[in-house]
Coordinates of C-alpha atoms and ligand atoms in Angstrom, one line a residue:
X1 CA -76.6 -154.1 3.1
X2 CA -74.4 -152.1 0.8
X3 CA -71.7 -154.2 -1.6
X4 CA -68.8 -155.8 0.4
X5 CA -65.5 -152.7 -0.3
X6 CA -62.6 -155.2 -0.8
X7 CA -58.9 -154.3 0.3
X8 CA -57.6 -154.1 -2.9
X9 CA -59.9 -155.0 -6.6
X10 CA -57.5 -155.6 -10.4
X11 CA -60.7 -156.3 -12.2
X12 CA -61.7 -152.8 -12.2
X13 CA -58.3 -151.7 -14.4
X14 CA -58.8 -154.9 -16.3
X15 CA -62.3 -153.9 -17.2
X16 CA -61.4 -150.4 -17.9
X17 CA -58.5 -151.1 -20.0
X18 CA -59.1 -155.1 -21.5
X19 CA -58.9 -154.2 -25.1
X20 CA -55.6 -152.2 -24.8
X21 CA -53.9 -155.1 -22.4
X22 CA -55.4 -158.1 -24.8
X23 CA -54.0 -156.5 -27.6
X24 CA -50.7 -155.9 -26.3
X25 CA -50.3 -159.8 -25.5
X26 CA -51.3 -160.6 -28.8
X27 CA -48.8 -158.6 -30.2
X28 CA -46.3 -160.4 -27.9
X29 CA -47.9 -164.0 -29.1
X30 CA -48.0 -162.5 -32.9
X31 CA -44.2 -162.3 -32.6
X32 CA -43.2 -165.6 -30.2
X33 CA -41.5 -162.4 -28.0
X34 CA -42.0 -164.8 -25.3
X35 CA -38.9 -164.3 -22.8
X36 CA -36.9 -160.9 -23.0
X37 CA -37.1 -159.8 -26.4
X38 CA -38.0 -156.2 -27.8
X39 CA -41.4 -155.7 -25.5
X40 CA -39.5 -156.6 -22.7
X41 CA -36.3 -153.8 -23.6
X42 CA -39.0 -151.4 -24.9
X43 CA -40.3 -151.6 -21.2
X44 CA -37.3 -151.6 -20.1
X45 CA -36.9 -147.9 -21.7
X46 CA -40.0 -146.9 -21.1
X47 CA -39.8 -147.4 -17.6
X48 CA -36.2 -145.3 -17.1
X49 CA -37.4 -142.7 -18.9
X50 CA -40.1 -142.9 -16.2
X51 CA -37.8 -143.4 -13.1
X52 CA -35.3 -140.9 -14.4
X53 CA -32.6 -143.2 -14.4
X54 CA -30.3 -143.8 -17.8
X55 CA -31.0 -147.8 -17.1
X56 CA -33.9 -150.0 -16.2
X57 CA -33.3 -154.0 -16.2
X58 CA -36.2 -155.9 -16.4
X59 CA -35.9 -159.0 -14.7
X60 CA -38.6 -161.8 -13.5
X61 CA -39.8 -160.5 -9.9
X62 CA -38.9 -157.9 -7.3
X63 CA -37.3 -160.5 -5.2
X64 CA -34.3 -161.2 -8.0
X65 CA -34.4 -157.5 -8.6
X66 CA -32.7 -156.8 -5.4
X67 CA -30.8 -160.1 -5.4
X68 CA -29.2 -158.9 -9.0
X69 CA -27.9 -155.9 -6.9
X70 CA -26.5 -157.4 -4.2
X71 CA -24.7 -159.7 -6.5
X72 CA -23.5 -156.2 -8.4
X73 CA -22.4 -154.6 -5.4
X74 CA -20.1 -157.9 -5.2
X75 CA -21.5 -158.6 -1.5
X76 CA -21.4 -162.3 -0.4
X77 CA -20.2 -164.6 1.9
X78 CA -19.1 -163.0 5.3
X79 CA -20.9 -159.5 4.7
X80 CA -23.8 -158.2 6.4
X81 CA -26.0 -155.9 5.1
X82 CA -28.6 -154.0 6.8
X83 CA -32.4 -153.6 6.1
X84 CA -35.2 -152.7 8.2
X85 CA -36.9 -155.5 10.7
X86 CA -40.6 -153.9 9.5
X87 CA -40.3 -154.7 5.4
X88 CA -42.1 -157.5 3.2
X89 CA -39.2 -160.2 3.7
X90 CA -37.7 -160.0 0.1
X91 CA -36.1 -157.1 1.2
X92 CA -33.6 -159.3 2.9
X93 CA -34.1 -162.8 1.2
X94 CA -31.7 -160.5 -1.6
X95 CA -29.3 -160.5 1.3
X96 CA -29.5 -164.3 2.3
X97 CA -29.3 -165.4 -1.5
X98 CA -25.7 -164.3 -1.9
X99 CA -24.5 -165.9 1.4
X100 CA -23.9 -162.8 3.2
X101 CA -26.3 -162.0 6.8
X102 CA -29.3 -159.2 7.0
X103 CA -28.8 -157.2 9.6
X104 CA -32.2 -155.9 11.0
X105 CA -32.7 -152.4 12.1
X106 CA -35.7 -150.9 13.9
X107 CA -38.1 -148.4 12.2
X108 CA -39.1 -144.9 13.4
X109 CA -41.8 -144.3 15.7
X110 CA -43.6 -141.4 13.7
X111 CA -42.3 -142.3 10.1
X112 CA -42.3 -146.2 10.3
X113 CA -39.4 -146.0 8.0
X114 CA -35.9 -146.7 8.9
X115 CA -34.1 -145.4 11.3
X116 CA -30.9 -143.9 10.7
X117 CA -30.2 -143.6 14.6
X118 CA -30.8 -147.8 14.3
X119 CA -28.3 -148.0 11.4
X120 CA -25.5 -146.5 12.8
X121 CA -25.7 -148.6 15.8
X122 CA -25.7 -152.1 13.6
X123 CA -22.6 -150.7 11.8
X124 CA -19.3 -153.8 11.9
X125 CA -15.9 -154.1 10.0
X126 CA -18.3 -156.6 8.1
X127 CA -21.1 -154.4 7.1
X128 CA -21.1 -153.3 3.2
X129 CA -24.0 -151.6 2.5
X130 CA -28.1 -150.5 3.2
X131 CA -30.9 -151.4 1.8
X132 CA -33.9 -148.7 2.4
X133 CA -37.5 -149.8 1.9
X134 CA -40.1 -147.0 1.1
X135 CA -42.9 -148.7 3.0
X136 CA -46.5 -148.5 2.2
X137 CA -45.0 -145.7 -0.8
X138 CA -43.7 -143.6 1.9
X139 CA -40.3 -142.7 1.0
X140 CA -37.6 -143.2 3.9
X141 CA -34.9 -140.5 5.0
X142 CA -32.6 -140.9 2.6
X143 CA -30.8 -137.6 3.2
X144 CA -30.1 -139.2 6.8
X145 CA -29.1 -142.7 5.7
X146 CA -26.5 -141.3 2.7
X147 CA -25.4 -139.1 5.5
X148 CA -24.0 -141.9 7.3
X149 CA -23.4 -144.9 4.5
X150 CA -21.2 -141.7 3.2
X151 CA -19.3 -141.7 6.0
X152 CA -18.2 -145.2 6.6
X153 CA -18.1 -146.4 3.1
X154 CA -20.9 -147.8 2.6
X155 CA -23.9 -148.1 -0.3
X156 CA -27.5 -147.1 -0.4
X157 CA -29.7 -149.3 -2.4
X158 CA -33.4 -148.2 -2.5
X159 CA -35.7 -151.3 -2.4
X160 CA -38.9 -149.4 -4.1
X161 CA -41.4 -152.5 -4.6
X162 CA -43.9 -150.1 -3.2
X163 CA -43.3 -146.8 -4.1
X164 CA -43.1 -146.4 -8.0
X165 CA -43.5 -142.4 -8.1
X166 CA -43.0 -141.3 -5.0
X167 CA -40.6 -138.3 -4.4
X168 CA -37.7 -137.5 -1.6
X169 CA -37.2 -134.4 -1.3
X170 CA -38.5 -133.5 -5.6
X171 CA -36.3 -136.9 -6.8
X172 CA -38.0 -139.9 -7.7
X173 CA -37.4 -142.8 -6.0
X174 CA -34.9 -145.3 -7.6
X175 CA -32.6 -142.4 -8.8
X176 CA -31.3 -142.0 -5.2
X177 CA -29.4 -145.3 -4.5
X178 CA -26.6 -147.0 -6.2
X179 CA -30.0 -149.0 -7.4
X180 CA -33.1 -148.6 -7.0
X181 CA -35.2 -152.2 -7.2
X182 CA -39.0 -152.5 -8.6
X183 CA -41.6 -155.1 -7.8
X184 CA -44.9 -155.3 -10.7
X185 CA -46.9 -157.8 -8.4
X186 CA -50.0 -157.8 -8.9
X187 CA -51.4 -155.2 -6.7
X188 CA -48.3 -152.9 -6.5
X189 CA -48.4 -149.8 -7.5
X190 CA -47.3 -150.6 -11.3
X191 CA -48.1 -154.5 -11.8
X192 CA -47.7 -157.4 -14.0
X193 CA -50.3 -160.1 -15.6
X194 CA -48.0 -162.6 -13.4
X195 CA -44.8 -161.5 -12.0
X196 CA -42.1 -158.7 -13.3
X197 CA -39.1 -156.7 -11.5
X198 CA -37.1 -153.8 -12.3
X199 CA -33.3 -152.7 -11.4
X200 CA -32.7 -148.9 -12.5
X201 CA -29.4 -147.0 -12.0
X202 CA -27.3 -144.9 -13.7
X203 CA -24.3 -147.0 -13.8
X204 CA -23.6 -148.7 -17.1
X205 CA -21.5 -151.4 -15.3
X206 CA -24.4 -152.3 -13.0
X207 CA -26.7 -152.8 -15.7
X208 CA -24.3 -154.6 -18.3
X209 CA -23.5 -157.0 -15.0
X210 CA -27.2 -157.3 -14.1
X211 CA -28.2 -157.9 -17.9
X212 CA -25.6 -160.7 -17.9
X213 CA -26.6 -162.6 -14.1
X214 CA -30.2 -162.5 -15.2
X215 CA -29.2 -164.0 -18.4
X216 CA -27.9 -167.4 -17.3
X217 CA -24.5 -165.2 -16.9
X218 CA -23.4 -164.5 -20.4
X219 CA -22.7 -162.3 -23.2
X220 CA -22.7 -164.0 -26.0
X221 CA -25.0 -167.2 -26.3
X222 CA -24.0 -170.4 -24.6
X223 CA -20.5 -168.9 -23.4
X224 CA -21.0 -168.2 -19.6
X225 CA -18.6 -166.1 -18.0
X226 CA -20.1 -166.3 -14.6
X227 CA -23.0 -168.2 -12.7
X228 CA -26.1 -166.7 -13.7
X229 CA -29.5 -167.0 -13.3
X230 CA -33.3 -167.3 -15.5
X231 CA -34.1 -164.0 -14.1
X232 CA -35.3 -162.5 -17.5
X233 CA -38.6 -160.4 -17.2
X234 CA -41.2 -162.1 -19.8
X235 CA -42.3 -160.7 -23.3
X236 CA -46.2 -160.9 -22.0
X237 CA -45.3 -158.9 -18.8
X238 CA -43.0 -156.1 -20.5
X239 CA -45.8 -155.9 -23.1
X240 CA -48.7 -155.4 -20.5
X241 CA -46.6 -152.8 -18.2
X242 CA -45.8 -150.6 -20.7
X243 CA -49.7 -150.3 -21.3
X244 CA -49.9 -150.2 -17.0
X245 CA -47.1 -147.5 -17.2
X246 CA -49.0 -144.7 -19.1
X247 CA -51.9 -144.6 -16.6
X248 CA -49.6 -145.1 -13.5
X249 CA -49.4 -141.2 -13.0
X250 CA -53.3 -141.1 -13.1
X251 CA -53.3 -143.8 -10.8
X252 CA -51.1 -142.1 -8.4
X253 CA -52.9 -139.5 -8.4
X254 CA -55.9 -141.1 -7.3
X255 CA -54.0 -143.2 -4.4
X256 CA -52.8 -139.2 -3.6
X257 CA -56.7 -138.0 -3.1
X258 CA -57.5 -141.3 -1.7
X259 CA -54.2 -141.2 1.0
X260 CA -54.9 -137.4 1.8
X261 CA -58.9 -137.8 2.6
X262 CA -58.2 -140.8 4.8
X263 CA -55.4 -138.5 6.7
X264 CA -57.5 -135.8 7.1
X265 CA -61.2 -137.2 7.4
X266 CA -60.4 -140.5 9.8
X267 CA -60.2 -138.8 13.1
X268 CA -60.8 -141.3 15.5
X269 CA -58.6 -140.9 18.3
X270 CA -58.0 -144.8 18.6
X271 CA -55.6 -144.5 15.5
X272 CA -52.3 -143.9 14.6
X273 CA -51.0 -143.7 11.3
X274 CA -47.5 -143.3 9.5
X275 CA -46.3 -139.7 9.6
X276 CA -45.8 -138.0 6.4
X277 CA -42.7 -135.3 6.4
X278 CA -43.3 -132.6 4.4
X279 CA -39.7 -133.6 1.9
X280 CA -41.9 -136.5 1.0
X281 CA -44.1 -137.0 -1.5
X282 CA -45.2 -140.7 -0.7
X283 CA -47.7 -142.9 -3.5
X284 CA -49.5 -144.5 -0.7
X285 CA -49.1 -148.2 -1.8
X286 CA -50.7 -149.3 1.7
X287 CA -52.9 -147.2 3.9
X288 CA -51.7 -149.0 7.4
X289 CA -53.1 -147.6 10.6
X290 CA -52.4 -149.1 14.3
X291 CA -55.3 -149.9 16.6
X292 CA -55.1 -150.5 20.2
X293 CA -57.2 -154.0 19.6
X294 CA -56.5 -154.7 16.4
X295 CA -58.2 -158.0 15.6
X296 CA -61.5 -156.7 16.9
X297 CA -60.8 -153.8 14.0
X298 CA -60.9 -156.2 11.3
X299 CA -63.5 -157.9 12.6
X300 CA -65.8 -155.1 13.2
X301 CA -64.5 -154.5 9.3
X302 CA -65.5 -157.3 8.1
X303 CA -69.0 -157.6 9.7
X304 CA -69.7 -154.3 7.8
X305 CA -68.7 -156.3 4.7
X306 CA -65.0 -154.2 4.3
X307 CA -61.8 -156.1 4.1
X308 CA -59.0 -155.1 6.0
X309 CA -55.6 -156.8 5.9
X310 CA -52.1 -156.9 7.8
X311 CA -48.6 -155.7 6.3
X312 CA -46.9 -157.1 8.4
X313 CA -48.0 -159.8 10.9
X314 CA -44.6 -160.8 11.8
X315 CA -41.3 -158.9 11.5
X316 CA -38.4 -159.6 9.9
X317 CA -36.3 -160.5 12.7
X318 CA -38.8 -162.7 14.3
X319 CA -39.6 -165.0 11.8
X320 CA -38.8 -168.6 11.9
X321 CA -36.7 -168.5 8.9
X322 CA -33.9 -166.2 10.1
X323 CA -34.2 -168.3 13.3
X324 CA -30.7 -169.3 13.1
X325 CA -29.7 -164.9 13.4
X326 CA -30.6 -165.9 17.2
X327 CA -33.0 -162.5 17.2
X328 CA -35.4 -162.4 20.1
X329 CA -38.2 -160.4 20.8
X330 CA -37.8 -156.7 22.4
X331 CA -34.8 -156.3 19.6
X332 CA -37.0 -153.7 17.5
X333 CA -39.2 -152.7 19.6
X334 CA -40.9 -150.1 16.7
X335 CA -41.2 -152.6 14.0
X336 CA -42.9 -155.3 16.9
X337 CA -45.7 -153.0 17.8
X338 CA -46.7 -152.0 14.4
X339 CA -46.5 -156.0 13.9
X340 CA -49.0 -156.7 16.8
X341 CA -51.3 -153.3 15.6
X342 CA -50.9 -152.8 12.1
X343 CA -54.4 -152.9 10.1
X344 CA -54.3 -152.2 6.1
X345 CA -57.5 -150.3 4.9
X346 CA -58.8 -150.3 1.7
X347 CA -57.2 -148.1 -1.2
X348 CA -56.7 -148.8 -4.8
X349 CA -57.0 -146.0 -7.9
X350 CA -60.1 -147.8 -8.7
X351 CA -62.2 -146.6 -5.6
X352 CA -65.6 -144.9 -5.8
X353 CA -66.7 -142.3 -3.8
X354 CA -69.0 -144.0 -1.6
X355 CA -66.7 -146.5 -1.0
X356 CA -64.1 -144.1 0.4
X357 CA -66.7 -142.3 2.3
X358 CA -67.7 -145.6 4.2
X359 CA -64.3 -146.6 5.0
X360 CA -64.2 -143.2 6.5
X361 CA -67.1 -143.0 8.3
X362 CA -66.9 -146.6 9.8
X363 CA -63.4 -145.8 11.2
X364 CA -64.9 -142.8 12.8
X365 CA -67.6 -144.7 14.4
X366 CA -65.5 -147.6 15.5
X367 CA -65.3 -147.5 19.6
X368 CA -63.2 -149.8 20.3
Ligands
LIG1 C1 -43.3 -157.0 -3.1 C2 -42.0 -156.6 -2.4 C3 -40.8 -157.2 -2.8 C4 -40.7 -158.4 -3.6 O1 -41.2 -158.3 -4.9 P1 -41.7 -159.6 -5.7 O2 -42.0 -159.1 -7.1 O3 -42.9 -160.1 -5.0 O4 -40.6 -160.6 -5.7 C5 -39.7 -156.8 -2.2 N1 -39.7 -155.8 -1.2 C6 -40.9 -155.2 -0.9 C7 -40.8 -154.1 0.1 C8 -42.1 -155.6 -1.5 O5 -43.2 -155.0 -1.1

């Protein structure tokens, strides 16, 4: 039997690159630049410059990263905010964390983003703002979703934990928004040894504000002008990602070729996958097809020794922790089915050849 293919596999940019990452945390370790400090600003730059935006603030995970702009944006208690029902939770745990209620709109048939039709209908005297998720690197309409957050005062804030790169209509993503906010998991697209974030705008007073809440909330050293938070991105990570952030384009690239040959090469009629408009230029974070039988997918996956995974099992609105927002089943009828038939194949930069072509080929004989 031919090696096991698994969904996703860091060692193989570890291996390529260890010399280069060790000696960029020994440089950190050299210095005690342990929290914040000049690796984590030079990232900081580095990664702006990259975005296109004139600020990047690093701060400690993707989660805080879009709780720092909700806090920015000044929404709180009594506000809702709306954010799609098919999104990795931290998109609306930002939301929770300042007091104020995600509001959960359904996603798009074709696109599986958001969908702007959904928004306008979740629209109150209480709602402040969007938050758009470019899901699985696939950037979301934004021309539609400025459109109407335009006309009834609202803001756009991009949520772009999985879609460093990717374009809308030739603009990068994170330069569209108010903000745009960045997860470096391990596995996104650009990724941490551990965990890292990113807010970029062009706003001075969103980043001076952001700089301050993720600094314990102050200015000056031990006088704290506001309730803040220890959301400072590390010395390690912003030392590591500015290595990760010069082969990033390469690696795009290759999640490009890989994305493209899966679209075109996996013709099975028993799948569906996200539609790509032709505006876009998507990083494909997450390959996600739906299957009628989905379970018996990964199953017949697995027995050929590939791992499949799901993104997402549940959605937003349904799970237990948002409960109490009295959701119930049938309310996002989009974001449900892709939660009952959503399957993640495997892509990473890192991929060989053969391992493509099997995925390929054992999709195409799959019968269901
Ligand atoms: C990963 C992710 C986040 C959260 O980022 P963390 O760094 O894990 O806190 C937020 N939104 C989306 C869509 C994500 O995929």
């Amino acid at each position: 039997m031919s090696e096991p293919i698994k969904r996703i596999d860091l060692t193989r940019d570890y291996e390529a690159h260890r010399e280069e990452y060790l000696e960029a945390i020994e440089r950190v370790c050299a210095q005690t630049a342990f929290s914040g400090g000049k690796y984590a600003d030079a990232f900081d730059e580095a990664f702006a410059a990259y975005v296109g935006t004139r600020y990047a603030c690093g701060v400690n995970n993707g989660t805080s990263a879009l709780h720092c702009a909700m806090l920015a944006l000044g929404v709180g208690k009594g506000d809702q905010v709306i954010v799609p029902a098919n999104t990795y939770i931290a998109t609306a745990w930002g939301v929770t964390y300042t007091g104020a209620e995600p509001v959960f709109a359904d996603c798009r048939a074709d696109t599986w983003e958001i969908d702007p039709g959904e928004i306008e209908k979740k629209i109150t005297s209480r709602t402040k703002g969007i938050i758009g998720v470019h899901l699985y690197g696939q950037p979301f309409d934004y021309g539609a979703v400025k459109e109407i957050a335009d006309r009834h005062g609202l803001f756009v804030v991009e949520d772009c934990a999985q879609a460093h790169g990717a374009r809308f209509e030739g603009r990068n993503v994170g330069t569209l928004g108010e903000m745009g906010c960045f997860s470096f998991y391990p596995g996104k697209n650009l990724y941490a040894f551990g965990e890292g974030g990113s807010v970029t705008c062009d706003k001075e007073a969103y980043y001076r504000h952001i700089t301050r809440l993720k600094n314990q909330g102050c200015d000056v050293r031990y006088y704290h002008d506001e309730v803040g938070y220890n959301y400072r991105l590390e010395g390690i990570q912003g030392a590591v990602l500015s290595v990760s952030l010069k082969y990033l384009p390469g690696w795009t690239k290759k999640r490009q070729e890989i994305g493209r040959r899966y679209l075109q090469e996996i013709t099975n009629p028993l799948f569906t996958m996200q539609s790509h408009p032709s505006n876009t230029e998507p990083v494909f974070h997450l390959f996600v097809v739906t299957v009628p039988h989905r379970d018996d997918f990964v199953a017949y996956m697995a027995q050929a020794g590939v791992e499949c995974n799901l993104h997402y099992p549940v959605p937003c609105h349904l799970q237990k922790a948002y409960g109490y927002l009295g959701y119930q089943k049938g309310d996002c009828p989009n974001a449900e089915y892709l939660a009952e038939h959503c399957v993640t194949l495997p892509l990473f930069p890192e991929m060989r050849e053969e391992e493509i072509c099997r995925v390929i080929e054992l999709c195409n004989s799959y019968q269901g």
